[in-house]
mmCIF file of C-alpha atoms and ligand atoms in Angstrom:
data_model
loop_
_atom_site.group_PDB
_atom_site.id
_atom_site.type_symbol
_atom_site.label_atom_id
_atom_site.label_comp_id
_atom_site.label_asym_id
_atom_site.label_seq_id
_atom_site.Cartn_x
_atom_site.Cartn_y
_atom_site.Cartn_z
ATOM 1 C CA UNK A 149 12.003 15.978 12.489
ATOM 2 C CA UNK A 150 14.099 13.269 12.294
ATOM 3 C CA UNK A 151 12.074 10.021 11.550
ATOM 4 C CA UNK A 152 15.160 7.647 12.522
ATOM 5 C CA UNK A 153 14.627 4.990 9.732
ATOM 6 C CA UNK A 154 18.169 4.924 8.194
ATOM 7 C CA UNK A 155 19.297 1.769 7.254
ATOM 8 C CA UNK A 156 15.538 0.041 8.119
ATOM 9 C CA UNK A 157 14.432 -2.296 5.351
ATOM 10 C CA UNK A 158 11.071 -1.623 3.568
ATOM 11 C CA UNK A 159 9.365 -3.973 1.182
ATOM 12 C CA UNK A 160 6.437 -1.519 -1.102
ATOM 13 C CA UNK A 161 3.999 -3.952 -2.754
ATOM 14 C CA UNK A 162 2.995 -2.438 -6.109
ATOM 15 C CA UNK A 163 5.868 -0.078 -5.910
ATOM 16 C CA UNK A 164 6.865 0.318 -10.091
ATOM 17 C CA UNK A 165 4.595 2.840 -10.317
ATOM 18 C CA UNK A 166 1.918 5.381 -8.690
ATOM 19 C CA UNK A 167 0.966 5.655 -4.689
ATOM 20 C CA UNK A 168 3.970 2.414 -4.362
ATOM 21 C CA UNK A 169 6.521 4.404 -6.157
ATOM 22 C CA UNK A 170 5.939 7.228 -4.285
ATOM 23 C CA UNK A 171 5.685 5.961 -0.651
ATOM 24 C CA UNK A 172 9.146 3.718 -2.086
ATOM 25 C CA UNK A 173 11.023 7.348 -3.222
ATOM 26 C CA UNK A 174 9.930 9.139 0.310
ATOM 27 C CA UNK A 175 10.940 6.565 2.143
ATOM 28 C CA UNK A 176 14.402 6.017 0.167
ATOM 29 C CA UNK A 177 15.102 9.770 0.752
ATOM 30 C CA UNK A 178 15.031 8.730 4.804
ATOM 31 C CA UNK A 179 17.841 6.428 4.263
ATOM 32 C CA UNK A 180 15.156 3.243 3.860
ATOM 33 C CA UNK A 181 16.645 0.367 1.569
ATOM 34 C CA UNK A 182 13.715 -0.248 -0.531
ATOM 35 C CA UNK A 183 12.668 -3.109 -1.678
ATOM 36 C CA UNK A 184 10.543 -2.360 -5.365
ATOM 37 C CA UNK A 185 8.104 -5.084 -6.255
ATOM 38 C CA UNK A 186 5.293 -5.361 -8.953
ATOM 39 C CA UNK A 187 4.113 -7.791 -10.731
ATOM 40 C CA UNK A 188 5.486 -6.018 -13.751
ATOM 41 C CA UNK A 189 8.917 -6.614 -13.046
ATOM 42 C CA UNK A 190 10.210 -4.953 -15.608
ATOM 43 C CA UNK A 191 8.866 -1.538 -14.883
ATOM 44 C CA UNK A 192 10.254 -2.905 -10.800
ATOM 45 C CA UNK A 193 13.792 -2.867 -12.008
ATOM 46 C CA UNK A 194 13.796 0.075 -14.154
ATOM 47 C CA UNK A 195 12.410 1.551 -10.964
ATOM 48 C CA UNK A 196 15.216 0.209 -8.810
ATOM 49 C CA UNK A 197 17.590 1.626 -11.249
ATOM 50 C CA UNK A 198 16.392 5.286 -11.117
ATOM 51 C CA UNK A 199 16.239 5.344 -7.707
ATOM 52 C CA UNK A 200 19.844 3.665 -7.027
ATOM 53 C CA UNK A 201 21.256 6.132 -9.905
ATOM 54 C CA UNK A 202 19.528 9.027 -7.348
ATOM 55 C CA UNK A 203 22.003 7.657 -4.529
ATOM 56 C CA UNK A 204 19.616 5.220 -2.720
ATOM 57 C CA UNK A 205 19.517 1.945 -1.654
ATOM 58 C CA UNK A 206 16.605 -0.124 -3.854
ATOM 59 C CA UNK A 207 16.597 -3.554 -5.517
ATOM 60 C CA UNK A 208 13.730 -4.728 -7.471
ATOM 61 C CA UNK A 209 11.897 -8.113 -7.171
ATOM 62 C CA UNK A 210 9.208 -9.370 -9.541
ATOM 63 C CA UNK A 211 6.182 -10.586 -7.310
ATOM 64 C CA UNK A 212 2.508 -11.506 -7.933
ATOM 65 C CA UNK A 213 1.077 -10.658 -4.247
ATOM 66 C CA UNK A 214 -1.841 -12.856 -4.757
ATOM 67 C CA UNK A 215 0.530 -16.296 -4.678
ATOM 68 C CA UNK A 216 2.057 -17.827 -1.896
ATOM 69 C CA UNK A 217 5.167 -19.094 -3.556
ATOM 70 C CA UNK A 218 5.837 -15.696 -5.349
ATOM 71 C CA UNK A 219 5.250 -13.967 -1.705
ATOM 72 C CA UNK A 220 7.613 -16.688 -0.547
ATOM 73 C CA UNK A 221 10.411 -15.858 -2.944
ATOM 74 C CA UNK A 222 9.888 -11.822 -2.570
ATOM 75 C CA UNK A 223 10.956 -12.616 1.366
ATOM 76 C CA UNK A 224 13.754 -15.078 0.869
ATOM 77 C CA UNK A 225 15.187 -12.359 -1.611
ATOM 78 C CA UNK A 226 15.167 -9.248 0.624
ATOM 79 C CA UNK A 227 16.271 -11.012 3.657
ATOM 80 C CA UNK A 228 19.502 -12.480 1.163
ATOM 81 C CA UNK A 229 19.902 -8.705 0.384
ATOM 82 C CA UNK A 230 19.431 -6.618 3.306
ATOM 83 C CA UNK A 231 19.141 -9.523 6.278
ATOM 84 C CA UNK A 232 15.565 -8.881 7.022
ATOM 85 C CA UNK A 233 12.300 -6.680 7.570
ATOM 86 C CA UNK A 234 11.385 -4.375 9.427
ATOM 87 C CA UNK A 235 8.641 -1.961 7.512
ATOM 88 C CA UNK A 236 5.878 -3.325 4.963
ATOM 89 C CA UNK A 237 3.730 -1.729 2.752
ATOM 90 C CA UNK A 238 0.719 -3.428 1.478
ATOM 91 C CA UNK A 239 -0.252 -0.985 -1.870
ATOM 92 C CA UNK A 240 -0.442 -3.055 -4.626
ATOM 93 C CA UNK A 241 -4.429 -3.164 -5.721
ATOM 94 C CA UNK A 242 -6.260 -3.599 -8.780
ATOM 95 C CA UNK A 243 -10.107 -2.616 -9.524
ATOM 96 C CA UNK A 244 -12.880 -4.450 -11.796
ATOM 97 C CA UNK A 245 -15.435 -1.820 -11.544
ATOM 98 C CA UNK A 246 -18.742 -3.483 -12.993
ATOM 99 C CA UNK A 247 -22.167 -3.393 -11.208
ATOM 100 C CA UNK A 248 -23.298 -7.248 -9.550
ATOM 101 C CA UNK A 249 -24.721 -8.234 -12.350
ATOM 102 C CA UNK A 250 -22.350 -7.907 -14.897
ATOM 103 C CA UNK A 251 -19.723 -8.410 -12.245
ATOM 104 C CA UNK A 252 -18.093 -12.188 -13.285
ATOM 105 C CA UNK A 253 -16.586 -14.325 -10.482
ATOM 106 C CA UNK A 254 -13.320 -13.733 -11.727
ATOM 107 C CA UNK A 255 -13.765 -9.825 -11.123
ATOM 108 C CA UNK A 256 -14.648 -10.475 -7.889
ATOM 109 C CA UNK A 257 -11.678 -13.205 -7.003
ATOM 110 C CA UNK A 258 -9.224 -11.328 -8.787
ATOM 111 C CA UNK A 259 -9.837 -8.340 -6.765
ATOM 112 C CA UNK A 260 -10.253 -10.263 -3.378
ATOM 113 C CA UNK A 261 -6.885 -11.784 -4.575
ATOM 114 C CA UNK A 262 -4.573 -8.888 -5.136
ATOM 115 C CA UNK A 263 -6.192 -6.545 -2.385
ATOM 116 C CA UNK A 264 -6.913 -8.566 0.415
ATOM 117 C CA UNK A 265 -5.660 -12.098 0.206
ATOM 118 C CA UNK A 266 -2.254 -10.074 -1.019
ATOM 119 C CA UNK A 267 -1.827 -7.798 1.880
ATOM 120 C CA UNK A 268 -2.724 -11.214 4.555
ATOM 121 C CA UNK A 269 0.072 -13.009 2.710
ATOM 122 C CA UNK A 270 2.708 -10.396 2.518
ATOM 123 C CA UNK A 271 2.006 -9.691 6.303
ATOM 124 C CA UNK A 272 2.049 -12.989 7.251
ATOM 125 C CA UNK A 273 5.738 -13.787 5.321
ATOM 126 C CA UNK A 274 7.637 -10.828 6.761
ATOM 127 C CA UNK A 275 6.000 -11.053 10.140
ATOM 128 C CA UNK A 276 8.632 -13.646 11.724
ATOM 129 C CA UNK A 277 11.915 -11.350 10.907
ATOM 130 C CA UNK A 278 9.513 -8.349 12.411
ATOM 131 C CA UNK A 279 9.545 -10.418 15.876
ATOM 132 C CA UNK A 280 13.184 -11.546 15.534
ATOM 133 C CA UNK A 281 14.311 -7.754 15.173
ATOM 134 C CA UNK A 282 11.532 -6.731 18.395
ATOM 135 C CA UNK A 283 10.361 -3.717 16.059
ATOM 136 C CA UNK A 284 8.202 -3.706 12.823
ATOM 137 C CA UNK A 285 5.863 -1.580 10.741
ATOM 138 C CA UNK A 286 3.150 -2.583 8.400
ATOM 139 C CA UNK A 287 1.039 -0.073 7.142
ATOM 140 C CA UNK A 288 -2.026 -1.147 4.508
ATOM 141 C CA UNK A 289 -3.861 0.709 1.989
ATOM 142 C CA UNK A 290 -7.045 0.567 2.294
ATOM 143 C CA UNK A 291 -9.661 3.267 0.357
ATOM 144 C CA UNK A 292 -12.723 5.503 0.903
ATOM 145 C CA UNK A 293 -14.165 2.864 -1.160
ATOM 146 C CA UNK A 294 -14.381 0.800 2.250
ATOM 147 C CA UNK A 295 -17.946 2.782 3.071
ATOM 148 C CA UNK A 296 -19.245 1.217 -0.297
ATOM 149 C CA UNK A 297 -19.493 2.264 -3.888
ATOM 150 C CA UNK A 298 -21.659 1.570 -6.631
ATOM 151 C CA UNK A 299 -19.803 -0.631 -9.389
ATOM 152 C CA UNK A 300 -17.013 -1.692 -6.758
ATOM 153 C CA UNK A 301 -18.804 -4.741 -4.676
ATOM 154 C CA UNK A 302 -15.616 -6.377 -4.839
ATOM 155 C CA UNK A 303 -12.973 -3.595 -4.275
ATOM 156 C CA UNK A 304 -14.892 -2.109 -1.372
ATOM 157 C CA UNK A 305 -15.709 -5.710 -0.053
ATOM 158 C CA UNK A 306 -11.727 -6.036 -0.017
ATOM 159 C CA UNK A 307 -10.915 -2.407 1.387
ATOM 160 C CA UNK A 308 -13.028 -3.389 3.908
ATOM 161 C CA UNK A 309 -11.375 -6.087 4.753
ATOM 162 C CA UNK A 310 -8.201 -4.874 4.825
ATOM 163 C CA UNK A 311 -9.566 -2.660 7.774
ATOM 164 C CA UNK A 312 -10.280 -5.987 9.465
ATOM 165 C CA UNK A 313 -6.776 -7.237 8.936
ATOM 166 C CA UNK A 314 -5.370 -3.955 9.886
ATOM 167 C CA UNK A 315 -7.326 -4.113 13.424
ATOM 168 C CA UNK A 316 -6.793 -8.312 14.113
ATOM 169 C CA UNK A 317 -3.041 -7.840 13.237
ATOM 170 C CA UNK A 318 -2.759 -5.066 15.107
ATOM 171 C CA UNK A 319 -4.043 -7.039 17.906
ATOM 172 C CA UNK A 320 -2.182 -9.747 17.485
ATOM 173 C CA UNK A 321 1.345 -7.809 17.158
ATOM 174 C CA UNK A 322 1.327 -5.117 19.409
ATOM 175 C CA UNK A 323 2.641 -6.736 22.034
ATOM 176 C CA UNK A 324 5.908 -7.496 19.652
ATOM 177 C CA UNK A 325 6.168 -3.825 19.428
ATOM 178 C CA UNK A 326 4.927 -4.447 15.571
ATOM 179 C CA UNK A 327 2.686 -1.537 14.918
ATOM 180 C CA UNK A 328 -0.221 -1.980 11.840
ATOM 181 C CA UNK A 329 -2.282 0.583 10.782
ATOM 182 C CA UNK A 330 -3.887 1.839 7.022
ATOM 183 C CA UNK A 331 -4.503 4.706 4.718
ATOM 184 C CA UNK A 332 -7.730 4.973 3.356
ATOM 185 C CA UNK A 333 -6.790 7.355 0.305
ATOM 186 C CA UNK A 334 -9.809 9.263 -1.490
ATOM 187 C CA UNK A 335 -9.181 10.338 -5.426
ATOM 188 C CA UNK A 336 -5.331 10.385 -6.022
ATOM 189 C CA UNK A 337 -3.901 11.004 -9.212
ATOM 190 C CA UNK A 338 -2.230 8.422 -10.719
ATOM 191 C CA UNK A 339 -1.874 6.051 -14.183
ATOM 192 C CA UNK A 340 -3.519 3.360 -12.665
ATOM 193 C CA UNK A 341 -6.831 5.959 -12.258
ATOM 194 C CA UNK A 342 -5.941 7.935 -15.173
ATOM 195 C CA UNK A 343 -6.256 4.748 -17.354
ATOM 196 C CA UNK A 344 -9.965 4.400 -15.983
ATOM 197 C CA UNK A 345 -12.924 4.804 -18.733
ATOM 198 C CA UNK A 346 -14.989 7.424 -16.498
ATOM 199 C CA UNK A 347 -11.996 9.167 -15.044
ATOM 200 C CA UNK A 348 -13.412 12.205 -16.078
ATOM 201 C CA UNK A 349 -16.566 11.563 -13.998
ATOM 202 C CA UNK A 350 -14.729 10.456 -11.218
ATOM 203 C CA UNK A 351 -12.657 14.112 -11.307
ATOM 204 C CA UNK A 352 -15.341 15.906 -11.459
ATOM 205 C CA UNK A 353 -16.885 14.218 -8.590
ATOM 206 C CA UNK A 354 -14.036 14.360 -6.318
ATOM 207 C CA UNK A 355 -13.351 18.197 -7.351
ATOM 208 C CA UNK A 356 -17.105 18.783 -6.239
ATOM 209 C CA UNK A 357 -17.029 16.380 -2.967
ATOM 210 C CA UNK A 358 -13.251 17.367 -1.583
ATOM 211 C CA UNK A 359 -13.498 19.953 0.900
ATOM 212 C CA UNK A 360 -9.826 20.640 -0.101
ATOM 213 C CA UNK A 361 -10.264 22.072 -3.516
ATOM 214 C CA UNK A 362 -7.824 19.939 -5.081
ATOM 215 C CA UNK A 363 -6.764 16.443 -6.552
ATOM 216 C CA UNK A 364 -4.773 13.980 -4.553
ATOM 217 C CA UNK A 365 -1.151 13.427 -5.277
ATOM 218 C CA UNK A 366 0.791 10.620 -3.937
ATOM 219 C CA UNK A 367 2.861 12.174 -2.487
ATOM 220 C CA UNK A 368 -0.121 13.402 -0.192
ATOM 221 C CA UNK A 369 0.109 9.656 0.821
ATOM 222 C CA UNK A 370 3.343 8.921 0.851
ATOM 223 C CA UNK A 371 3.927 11.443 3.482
ATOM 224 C CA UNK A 372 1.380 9.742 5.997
ATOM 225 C CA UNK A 373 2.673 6.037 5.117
ATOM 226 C CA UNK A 374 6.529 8.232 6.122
ATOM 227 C CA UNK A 375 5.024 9.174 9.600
ATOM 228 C CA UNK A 376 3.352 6.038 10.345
ATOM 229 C CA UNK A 377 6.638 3.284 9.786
ATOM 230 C CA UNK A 378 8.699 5.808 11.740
ATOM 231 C CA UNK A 379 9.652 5.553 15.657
ATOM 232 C CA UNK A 380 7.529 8.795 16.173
ATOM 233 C CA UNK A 381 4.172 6.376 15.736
ATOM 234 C CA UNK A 382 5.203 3.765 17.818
ATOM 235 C CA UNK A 383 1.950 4.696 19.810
ATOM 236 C CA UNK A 384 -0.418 4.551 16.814
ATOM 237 C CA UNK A 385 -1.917 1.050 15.980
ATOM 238 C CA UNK A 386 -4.424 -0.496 14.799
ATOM 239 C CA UNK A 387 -5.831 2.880 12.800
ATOM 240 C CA UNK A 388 -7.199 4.252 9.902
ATOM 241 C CA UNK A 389 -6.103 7.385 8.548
ATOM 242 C CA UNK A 390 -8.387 9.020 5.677
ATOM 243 C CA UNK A 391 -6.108 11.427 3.245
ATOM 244 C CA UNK A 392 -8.860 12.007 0.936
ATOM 245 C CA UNK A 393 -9.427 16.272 0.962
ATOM 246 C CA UNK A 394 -11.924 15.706 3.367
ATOM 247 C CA UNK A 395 -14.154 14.134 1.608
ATOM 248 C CA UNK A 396 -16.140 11.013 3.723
ATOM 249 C CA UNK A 397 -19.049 10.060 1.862
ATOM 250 C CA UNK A 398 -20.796 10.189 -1.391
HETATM 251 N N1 LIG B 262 -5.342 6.204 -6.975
HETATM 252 C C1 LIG B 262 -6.386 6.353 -6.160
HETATM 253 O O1 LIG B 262 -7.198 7.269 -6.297
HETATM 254 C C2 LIG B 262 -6.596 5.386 -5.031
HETATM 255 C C3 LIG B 262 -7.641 5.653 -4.135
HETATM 256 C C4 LIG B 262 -7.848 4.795 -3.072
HETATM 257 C C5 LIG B 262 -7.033 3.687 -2.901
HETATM 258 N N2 LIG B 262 -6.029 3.446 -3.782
HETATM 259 C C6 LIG B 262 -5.202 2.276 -3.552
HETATM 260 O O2 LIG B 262 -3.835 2.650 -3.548
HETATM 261 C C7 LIG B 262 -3.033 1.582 -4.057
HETATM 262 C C8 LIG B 262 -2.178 2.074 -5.216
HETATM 263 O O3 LIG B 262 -3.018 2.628 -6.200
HETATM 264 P P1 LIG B 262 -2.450 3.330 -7.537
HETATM 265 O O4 LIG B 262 -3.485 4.275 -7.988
HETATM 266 O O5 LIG B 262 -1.060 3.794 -7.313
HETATM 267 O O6 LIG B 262 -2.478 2.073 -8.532
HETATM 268 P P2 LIG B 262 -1.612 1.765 -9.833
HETATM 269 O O7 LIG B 262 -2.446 0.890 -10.684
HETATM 270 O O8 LIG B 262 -1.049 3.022 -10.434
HETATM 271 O O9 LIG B 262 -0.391 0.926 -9.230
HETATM 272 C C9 LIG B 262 -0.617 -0.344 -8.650
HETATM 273 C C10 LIG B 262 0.608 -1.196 -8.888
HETATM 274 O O10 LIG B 262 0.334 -2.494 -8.326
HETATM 275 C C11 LIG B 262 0.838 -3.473 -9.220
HETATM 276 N N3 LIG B 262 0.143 -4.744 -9.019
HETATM 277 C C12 LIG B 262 -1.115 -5.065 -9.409
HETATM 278 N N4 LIG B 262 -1.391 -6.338 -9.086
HETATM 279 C C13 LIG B 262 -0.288 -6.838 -8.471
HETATM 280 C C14 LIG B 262 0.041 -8.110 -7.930
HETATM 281 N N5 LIG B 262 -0.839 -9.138 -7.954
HETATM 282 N N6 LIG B 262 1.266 -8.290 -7.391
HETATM 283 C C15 LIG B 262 2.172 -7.264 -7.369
HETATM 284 N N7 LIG B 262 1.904 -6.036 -7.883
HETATM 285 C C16 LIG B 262 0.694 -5.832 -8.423
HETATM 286 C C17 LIG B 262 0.594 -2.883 -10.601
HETATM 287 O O11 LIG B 262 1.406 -3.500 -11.599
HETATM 288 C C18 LIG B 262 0.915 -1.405 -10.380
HETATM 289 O O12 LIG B 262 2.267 -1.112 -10.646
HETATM 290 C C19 LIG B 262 -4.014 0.467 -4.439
HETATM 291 O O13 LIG B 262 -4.146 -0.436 -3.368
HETATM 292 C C20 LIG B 262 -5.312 1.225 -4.643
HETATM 293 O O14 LIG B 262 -6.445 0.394 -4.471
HETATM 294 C C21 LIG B 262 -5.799 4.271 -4.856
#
């Protein structure tokens, strides 16, 4: 099937590494210039580099998603590279797992921050070359976490919201023939969950739970994120799709 996104321009937030490199390689290998950005911007460009040394079109941008200016500087530099927007994907995320108690402010804003206030910003910067080229894409990753989780307050307060944002936006851009929808991923395999304390526990749980008896890759999501910026879901908006082995609660 051919998708038809050669030569469209995709900014991945949180692309250096895990679900963002991922979706950023699938969507390279459909002719996408990629636009890598992480707030480690080293791990960005060494990114970039692999991927341009594989034959595709990526630059790399150091960005902190949770600051206006930074958000600011990660548009001006893809529209000076590749003249504008048309696809965004809002991965980058961070947990603070801790139950209320224990849970300090600064868990809670930092994870409002990055997840939620991140994803508005980024939206809101590319949206005006979206309308100027009459087509655009944003697709936001949300979690299972969104039903609730013990120890995750703030990251399923801000999954949550992001389903919010997906649906007002969605609303709001239709008409523009801008298309926004999200991924709620279950347990995916990645550093960023491997480097957890009670990964273990978590495994287990989402071995037992799945009703596909296996562990999520990313490229399990990057496939989905793939469909959903392409022409073929120009009628889809405004959705959530779960790619979590089945597995809905608990
Ligand atoms: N891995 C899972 O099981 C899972 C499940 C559900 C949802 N998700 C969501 O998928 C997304 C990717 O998860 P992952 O497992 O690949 O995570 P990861 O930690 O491996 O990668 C996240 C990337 O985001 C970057 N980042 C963090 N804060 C940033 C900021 N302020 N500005 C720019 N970049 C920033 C990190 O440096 C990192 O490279 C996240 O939104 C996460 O919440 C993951």
């Amino acid at each position: 099937m051919d998708l038809h996104l050669r030569e469209k321009t995709a900014i991945i937030t949180g692309s250096a590494r895990g679900i963002g490199a991922a979706i950023a390689k699938a969507l390279a290998e459909e002719g996408v210039n990629v636009v890598i950005t992480d707030i480690n911007s080293e791990a960005a460009a060494e990114y970039a580099k692999d991927l341009v040394e594989q034959g595709h079109n990526a630059i790399s941008v150091g960005s902190d998603i949770s600051d206006p200016e930074s958000v600011d500087l990660l548009q001006k530099a893809t529209l000076e590279a590749f003249g504008g927007v048309d696809i965004l994907v809002n991965n980058a995320g961070i947990v603070r797992d801790r139950g209320i108690i224990k849970m300090s402010v600064e868990d809670w804003d930092a994870v409002l921050s990055t997840n939620l206030k991140g994803s508005w910003l980024c939206s809101k910067a590319v949206l005006p070359s979206m309308a100027q080229r009459g087509w655009g894409r944003i697709v936001n990753i949300s979690s299972r976490a969104h039903w609730g989780n013990p120890g995750q307050t703030n990251y399923s307060s801000a999954k949550a919201g992001v389903i919010g944002l997906t649906r007002s936006l969605a609303m709001e851009q239709g008409r523009r023939n801008i298309t926004v929808n999200a991924v709620a991923p279950g347990f995916i395999l990645t550093d960023g969950i491997k480097s957890l304390d009670h990964i273990e526990h978590i495994k287990a749980g989402a071995l037992e739970k799945n009703t596909v008896p296996r562990l999520g890759e990313p490229e399990d999501i990057a496939n989905i994120v793939t469909f959903l910026v392409s022409d073929r879901a120009g009628y889809i908006n405004g959705e959530l799709v779960h790619v979590s082995g089945g597995r809905y609660s608990g």
